[in-house]
CSV table of C-alpha atoms and ligand atoms in Angstrom, one decimal:
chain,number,residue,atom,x,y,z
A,1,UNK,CA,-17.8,8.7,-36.9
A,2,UNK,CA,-21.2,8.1,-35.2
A,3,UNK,CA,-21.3,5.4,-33.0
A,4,UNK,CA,-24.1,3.6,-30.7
A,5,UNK,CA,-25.0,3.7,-27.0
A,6,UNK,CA,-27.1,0.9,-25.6
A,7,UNK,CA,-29.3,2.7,-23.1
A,8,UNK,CA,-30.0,-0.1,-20.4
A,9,UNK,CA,-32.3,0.4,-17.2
A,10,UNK,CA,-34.4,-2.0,-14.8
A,11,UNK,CA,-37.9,-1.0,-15.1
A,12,UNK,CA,-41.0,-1.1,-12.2
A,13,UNK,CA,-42.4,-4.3,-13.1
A,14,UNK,CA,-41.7,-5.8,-9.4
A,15,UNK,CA,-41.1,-7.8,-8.0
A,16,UNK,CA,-39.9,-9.9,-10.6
A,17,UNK,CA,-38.4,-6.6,-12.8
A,18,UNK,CA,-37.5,-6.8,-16.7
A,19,UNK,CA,-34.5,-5.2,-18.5
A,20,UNK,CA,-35.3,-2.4,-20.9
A,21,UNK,CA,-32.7,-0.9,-23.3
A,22,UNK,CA,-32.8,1.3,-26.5
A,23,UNK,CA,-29.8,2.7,-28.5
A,24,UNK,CA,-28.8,6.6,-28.6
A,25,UNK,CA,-26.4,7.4,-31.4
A,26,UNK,CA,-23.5,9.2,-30.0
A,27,UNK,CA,-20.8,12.1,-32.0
A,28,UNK,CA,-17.5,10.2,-31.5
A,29,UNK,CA,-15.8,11.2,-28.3
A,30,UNK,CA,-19.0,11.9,-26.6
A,31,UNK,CA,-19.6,10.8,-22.9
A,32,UNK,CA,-23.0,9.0,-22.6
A,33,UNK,CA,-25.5,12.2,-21.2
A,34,UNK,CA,-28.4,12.0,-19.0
A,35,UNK,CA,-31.7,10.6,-21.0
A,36,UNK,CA,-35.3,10.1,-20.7
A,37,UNK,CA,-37.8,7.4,-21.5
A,38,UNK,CA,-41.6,6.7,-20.9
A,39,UNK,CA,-42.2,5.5,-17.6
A,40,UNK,CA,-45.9,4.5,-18.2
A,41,UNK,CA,-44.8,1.6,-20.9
A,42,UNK,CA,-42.9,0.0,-18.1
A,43,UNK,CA,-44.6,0.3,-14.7
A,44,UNK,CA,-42.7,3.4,-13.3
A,45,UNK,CA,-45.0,6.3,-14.3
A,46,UNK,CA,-48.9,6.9,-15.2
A,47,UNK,CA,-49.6,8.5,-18.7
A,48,UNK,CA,-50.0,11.7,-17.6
A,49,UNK,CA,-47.0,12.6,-16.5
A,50,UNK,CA,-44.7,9.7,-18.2
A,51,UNK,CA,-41.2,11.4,-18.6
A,52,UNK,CA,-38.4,9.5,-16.5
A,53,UNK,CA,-34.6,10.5,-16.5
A,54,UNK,CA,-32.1,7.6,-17.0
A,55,UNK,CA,-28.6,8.4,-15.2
A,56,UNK,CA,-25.5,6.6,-16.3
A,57,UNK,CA,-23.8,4.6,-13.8
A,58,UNK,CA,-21.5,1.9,-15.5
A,59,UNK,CA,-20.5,2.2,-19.2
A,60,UNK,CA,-18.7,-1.0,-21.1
A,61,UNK,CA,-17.6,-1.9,-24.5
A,62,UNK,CA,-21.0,-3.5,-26.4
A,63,UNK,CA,-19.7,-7.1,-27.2
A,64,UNK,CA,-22.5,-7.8,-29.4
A,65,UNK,CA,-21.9,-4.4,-32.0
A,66,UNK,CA,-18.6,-4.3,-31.3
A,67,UNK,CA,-16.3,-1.6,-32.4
A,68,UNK,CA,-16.7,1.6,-30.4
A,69,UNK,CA,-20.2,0.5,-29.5
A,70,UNK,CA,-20.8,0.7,-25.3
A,71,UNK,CA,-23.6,-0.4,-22.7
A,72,UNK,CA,-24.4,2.0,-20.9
A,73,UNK,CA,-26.2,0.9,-17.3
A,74,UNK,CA,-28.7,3.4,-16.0
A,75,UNK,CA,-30.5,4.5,-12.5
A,76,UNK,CA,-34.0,5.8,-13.1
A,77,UNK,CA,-34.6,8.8,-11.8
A,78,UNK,CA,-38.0,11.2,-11.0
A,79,UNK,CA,-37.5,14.6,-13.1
A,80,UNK,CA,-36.5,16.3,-10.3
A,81,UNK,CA,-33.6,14.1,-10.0
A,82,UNK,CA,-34.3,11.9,-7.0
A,83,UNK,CA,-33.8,8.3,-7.3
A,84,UNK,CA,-37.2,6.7,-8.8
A,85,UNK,CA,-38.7,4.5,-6.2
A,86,UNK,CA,-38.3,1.2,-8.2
A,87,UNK,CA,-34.2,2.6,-8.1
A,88,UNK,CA,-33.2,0.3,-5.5
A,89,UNK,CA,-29.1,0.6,-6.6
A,90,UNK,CA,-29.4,4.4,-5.0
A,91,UNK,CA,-30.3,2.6,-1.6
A,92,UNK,CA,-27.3,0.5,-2.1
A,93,UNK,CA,-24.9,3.1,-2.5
A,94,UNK,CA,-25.4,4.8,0.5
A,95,UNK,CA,-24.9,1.3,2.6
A,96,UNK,CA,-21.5,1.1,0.2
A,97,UNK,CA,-20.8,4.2,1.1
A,98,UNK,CA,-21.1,3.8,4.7
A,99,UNK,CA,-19.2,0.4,5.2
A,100,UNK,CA,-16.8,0.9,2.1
A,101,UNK,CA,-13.8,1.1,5.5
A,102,UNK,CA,-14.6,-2.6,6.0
A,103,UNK,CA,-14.0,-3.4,2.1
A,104,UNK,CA,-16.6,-5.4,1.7
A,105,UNK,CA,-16.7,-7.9,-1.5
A,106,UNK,CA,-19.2,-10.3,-3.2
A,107,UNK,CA,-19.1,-13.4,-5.6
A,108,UNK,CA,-22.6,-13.9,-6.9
A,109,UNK,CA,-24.0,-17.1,-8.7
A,110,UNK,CA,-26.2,-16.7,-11.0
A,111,UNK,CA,-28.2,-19.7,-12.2
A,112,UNK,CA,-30.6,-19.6,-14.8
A,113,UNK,CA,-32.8,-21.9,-17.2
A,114,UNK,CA,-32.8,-22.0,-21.0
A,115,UNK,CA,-36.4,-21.9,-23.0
A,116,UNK,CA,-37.5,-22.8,-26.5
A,117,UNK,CA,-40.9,-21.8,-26.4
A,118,UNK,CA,-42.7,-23.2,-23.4
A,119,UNK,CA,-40.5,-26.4,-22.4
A,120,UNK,CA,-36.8,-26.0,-20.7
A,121,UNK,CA,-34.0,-26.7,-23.5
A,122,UNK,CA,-33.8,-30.2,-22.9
A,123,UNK,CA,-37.2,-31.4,-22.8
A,124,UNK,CA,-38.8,-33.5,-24.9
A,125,UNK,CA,-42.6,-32.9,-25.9
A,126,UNK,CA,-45.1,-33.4,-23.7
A,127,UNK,CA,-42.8,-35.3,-20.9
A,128,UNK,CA,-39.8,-35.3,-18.7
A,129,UNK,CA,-36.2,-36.0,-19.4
A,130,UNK,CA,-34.4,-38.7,-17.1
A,131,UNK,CA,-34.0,-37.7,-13.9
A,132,UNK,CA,-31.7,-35.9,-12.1
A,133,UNK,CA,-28.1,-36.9,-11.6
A,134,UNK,CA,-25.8,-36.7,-14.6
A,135,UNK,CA,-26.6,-33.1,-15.5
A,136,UNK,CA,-24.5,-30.6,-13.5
A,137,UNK,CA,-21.4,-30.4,-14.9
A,138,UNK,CA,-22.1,-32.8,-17.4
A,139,UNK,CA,-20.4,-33.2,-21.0
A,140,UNK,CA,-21.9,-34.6,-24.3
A,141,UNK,CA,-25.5,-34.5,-26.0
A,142,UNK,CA,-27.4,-36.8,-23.9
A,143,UNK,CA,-26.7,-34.6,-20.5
A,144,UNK,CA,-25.8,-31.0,-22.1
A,145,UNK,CA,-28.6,-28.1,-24.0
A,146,UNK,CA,-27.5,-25.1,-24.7
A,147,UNK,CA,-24.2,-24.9,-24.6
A,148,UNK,CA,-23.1,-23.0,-27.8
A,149,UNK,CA,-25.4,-20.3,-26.3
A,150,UNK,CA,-23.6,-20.2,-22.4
A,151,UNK,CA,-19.7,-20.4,-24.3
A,152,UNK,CA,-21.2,-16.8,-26.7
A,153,UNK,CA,-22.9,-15.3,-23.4
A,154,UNK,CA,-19.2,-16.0,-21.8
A,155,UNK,CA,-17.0,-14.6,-24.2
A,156,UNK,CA,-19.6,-11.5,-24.5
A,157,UNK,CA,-19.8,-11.0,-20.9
A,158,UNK,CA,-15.0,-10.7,-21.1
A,159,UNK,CA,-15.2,-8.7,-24.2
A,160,UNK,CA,-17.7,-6.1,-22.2
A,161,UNK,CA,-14.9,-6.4,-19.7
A,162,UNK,CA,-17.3,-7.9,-16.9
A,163,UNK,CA,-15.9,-9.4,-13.9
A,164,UNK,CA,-17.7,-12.8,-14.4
A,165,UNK,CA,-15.2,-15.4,-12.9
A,166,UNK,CA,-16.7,-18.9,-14.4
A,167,UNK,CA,-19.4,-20.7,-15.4
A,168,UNK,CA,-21.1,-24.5,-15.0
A,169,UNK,CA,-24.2,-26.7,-16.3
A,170,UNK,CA,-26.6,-27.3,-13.3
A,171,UNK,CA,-27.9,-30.2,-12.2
A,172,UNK,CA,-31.8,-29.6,-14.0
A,173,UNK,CA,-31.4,-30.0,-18.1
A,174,UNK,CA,-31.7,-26.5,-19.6
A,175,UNK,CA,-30.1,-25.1,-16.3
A,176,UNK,CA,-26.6,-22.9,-15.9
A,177,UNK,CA,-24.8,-20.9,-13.7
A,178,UNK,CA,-22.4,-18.2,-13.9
A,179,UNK,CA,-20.5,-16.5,-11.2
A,180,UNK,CA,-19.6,-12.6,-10.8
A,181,UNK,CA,-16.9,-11.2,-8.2
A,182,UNK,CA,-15.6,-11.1,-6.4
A,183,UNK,CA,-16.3,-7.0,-6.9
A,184,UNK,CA,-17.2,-4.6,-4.4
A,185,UNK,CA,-21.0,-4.3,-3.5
A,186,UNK,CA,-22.4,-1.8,-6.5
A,187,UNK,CA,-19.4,-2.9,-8.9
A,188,UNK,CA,-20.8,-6.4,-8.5
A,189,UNK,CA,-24.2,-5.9,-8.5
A,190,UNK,CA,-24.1,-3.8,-11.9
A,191,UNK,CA,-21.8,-6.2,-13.2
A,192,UNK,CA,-24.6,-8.9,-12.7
A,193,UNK,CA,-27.5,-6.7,-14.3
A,194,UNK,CA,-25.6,-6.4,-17.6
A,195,UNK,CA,-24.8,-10.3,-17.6
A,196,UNK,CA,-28.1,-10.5,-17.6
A,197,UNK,CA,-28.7,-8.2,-20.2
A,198,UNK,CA,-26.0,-9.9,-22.1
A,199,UNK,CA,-27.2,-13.2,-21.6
A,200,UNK,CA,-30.7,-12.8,-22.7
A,201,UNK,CA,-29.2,-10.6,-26.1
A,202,UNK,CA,-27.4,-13.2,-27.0
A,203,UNK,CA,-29.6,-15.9,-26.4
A,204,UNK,CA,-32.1,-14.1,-28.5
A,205,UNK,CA,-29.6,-14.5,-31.5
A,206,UNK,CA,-29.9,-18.4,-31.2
A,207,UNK,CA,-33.7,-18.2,-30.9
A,208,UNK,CA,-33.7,-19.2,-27.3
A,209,UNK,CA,-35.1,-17.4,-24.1
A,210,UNK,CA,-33.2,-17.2,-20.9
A,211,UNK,CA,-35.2,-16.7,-17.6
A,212,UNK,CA,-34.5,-16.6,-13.6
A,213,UNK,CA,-37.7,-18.1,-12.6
A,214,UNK,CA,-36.7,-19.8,-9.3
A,215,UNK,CA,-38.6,-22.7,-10.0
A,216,UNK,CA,-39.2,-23.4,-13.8
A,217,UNK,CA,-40.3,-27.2,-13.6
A,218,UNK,CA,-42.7,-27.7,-10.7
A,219,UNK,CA,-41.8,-31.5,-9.0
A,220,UNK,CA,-38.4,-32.8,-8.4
A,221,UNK,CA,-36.6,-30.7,-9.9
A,222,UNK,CA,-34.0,-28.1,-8.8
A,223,UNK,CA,-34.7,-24.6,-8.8
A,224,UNK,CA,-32.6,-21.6,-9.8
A,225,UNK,CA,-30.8,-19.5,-7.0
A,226,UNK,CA,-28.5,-16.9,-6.7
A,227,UNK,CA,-25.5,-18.0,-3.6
A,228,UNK,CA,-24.6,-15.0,-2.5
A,229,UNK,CA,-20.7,-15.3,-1.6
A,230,UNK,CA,-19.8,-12.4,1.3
A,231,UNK,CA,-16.8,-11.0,2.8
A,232,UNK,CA,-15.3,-8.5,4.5
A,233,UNK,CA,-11.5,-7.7,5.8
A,234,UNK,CA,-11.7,-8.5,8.4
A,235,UNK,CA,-13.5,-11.9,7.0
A,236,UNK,CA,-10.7,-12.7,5.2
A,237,UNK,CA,-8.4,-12.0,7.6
A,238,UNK,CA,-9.4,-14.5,10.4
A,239,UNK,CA,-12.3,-16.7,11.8
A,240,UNK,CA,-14.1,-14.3,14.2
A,241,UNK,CA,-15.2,-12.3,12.1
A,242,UNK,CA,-16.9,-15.1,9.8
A,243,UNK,CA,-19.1,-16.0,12.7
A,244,UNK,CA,-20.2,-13.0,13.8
A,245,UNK,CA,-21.7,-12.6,9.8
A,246,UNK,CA,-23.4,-15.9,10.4
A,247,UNK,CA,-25.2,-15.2,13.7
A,248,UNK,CA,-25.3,-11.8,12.4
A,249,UNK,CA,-28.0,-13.2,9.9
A,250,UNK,CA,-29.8,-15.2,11.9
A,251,UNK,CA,-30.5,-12.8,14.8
A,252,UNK,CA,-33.9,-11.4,15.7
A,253,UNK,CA,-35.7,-10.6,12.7
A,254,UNK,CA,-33.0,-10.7,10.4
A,255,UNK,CA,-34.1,-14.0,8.7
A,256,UNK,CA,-37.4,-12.9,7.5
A,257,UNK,CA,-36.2,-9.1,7.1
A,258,UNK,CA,-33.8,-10.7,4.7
A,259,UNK,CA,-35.6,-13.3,3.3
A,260,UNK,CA,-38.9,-11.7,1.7
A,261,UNK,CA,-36.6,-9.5,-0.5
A,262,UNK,CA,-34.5,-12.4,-1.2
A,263,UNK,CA,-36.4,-12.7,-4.7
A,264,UNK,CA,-40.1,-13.4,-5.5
A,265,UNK,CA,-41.1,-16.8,-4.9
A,266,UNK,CA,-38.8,-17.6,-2.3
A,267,UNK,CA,-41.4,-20.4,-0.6
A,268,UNK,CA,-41.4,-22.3,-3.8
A,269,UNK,CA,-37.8,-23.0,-4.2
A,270,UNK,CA,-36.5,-22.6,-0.8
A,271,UNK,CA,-38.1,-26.1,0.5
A,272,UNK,CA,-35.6,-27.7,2.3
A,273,UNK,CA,-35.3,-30.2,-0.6
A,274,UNK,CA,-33.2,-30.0,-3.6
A,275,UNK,CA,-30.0,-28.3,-1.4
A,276,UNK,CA,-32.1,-25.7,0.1
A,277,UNK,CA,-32.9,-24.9,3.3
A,278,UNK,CA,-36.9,-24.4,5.0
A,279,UNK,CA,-37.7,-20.0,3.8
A,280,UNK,CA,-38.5,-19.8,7.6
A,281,UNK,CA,-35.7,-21.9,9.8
A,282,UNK,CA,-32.3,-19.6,9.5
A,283,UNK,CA,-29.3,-21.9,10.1
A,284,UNK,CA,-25.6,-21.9,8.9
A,285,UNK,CA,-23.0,-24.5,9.0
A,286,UNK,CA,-19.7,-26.1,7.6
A,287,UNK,CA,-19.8,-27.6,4.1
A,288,UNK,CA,-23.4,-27.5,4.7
A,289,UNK,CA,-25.7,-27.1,0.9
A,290,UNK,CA,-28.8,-27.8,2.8
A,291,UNK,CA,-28.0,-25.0,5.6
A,292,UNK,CA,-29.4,-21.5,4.6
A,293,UNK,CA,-25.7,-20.2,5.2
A,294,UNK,CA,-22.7,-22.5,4.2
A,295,UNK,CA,-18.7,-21.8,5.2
A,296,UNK,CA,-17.2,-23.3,2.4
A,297,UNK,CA,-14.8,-26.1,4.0
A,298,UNK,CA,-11.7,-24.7,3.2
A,299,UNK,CA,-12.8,-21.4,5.2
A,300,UNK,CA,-12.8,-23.5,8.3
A,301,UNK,CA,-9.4,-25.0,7.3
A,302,UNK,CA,-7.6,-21.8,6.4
A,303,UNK,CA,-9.1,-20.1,9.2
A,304,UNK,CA,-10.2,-17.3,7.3
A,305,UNK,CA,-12.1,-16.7,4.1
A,306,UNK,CA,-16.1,-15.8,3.1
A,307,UNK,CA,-19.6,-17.1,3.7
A,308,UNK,CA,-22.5,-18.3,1.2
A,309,UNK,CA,-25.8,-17.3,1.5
A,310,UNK,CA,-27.4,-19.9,-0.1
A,311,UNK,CA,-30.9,-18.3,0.2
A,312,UNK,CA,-31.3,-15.5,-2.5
A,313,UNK,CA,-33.9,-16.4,-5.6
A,314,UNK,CA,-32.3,-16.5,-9.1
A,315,UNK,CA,-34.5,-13.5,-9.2
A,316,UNK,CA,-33.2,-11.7,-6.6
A,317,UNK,CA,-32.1,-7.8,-7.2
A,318,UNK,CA,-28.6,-7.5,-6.6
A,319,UNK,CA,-28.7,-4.3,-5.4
A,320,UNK,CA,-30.8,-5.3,-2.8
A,321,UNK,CA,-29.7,-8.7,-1.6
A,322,UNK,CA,-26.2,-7.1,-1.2
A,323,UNK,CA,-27.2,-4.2,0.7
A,324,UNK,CA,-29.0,-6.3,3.2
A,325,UNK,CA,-25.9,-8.1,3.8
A,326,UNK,CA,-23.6,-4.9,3.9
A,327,UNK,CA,-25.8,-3.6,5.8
A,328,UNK,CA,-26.6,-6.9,8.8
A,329,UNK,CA,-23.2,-8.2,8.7
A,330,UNK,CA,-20.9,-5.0,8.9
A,331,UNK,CA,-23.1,-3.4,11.6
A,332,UNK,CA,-22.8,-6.5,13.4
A,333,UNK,CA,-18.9,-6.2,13.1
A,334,UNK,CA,-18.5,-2.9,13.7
A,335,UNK,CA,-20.2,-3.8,17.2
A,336,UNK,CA,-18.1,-7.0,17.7
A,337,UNK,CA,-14.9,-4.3,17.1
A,338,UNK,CA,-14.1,-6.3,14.4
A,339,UNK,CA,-14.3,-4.0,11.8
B,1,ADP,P1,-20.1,-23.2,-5.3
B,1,ADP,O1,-20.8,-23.6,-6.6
B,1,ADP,O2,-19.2,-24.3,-4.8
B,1,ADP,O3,-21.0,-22.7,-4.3
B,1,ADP,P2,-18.8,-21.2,-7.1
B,1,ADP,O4,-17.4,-21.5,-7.5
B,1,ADP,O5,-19.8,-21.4,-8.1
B,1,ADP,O6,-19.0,-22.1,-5.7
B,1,ADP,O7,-18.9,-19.7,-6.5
B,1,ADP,C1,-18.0,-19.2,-5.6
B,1,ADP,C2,-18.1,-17.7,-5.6
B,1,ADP,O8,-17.5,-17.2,-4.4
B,1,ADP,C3,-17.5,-17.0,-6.8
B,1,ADP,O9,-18.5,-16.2,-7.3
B,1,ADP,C4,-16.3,-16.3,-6.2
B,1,ADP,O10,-16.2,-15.1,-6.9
B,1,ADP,C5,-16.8,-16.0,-4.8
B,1,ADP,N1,-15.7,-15.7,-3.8
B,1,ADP,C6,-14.5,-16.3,-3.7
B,1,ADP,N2,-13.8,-15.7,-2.7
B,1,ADP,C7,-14.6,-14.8,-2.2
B,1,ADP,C8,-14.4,-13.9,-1.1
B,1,ADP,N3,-13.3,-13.8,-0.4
B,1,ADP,N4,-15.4,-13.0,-0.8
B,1,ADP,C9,-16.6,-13.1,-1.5
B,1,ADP,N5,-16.8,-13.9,-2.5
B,1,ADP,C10,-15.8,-14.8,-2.9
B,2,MN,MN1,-21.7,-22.4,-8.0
B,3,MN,MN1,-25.2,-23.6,-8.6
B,4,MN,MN1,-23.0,-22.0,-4.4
């Protein structure tokens, strides 16, 4: 028996990219090979000389076929098998691969909005819902859209065998979070590009469009982020260590280094309003949502724990916003001997 392998790649449209996917069909007992595609249809060659190479790098079951149907998460490569230059999980691997001693982890929130057509799920024609309050974490019709799509998205993203680790309504109408990790840096951030691939596939089933625009609804009205939760050992081992990653980030140059590849549009939703804090004043603090770093309260208790960067986009590239942390934060700790 034949069966299907769901091809799935991040193409050059920066710096807000698009998934691509297409379906190979497989002889049973095949391994997923190395593939091609035409890189001038999405932004990563010219016509000329179009042929791309797509490299397998994480292959799950395919919830929505089923059977012995997988996904099959690519890097795009040049033909001469270099990493593409929109291939920005290659980058990551190396800073891994470097600091994998200090066992770094992450837990990544991923919020997004729900469209039908050109108004947020939620919406009425041509005006606003009531305003925020009730929404996040709400329950019944009046305070909840979408629902039946987020609970099919869910049980995709377990049967794929994703490590997503719960999921919430936000406080906009239309808006909803899920969470990945906590996984190691490239296990989580490929774990979070096919949630993503998931959750627009099944959202197209129910006729509805999913999308990570930061700030959907101009006005009062929250935006979509990504927290980026962060530890190492030696962070969840004691206190020290969790402070050097704070001052780590907010030294020099570090908060603009970090923050312009934080997700385009960063200046939009990062206002200081809404639980955000200013794009271009770096602090952290305890318990602190409108600090650009929070240490979750019970971190301070215990003594011991992780950090949330609260700063990364909705849009953000996981492979990049986790190996500017890797990268920041373990340096800095290797220095401070506490690696
Ligand atoms: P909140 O909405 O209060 O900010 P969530 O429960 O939505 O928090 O998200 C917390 C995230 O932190 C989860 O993704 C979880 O996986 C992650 N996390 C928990 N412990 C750690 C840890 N030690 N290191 C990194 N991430 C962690
Ligand atoms: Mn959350
Ligand atoms: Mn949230
Ligand atoms: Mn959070």
């Amino acid at each position: 028996m034949a069966f299907k392998a769901e091809y799935i790649w991040i193409d050059g449209t920066r710096p807000t990219a698009k998934l691509r996917s297409k379906t190979k069909i497989m002889q049973d007992g095949a391994e997923p090979p190395v593939w091609g595609f035409d890189g001038s249809s999405t932004g990563q060659a010219e016509g000329h000389a179009s042929d791309r190479v797509l490299k397998p790098v994480f292959t799950c079951p395919d919830p929505i076929r089923g059977g012995a149907d997988v996904l099959v998460l690519c890097e795009v490569l040049d033909i001469d098998m270099t990493p593409h230059e929109s291939n920005t999980r290659a980058e990551l691997a190396e800073v891994a691969a470097r600091f994998a001693g200090q066992e770094p982890v992450f837990g990544i929130e991923q919020e997004y909005t729900f469209f039908k057509g050109s108004r947020p799920l939620g919406f009425p024609e041509g005006g606003f819902p009531a305003a925020q309050g009730g929404y996040y974490c709400g329950v019944g019709a009046d305070e909840i859209f979408g629902r039946d799509v987020v609970e099919a998205h869910l049980d995709n993203c377990l049967r794929a065998g994703l490590g997503v680790s719960g999921i919430n309504a936000e406080v906009m109408p239309g808006q909803w979070e899920f969470q990945v990790g906590p996984l190691a840096p490239l296990e989580a951030a490929d774990h979070l590009w096919v949630a993503r691939w998931l959750l627009y596939r099944t959202a197209e089933d129910f006729g509805v469009s999913a999308t990570l625009d930061p700030k959907p609804v101009k006005g009062d009205w929250n935006g979509a982020g990504a927290h980026t939760n962060f530890s190492t050992r030696a962070m969840r081992e004691a206190y020290g260590p969790i402070i050097t990653a704070c001052e780590a980030l907010g030294e020099g140059s570090k908060p603009m280094d970090h923050v312009k590849q934080y997700g385009a549009g960063i200046d939009e939703r990062l206002t200081g309003l809404h639980e955000t804090a200013p794009w271009d004043e770096y602090s952290y603090g305890v318990s602190d949502r409108g600090a650009s770093v929070r240490i979750p309260w019970q971190v301070e208790r215990d003594g011991k724990g992780y950090i949330e960067d609260r700063r990364p986009n909705a849009n953000v590239d996981p492979y990049v916003v986790t190996r500017l942390i890797v990268d920041t934060c373990c340096t800095a700790l290797e220095k401070a001997g506490q690696a």
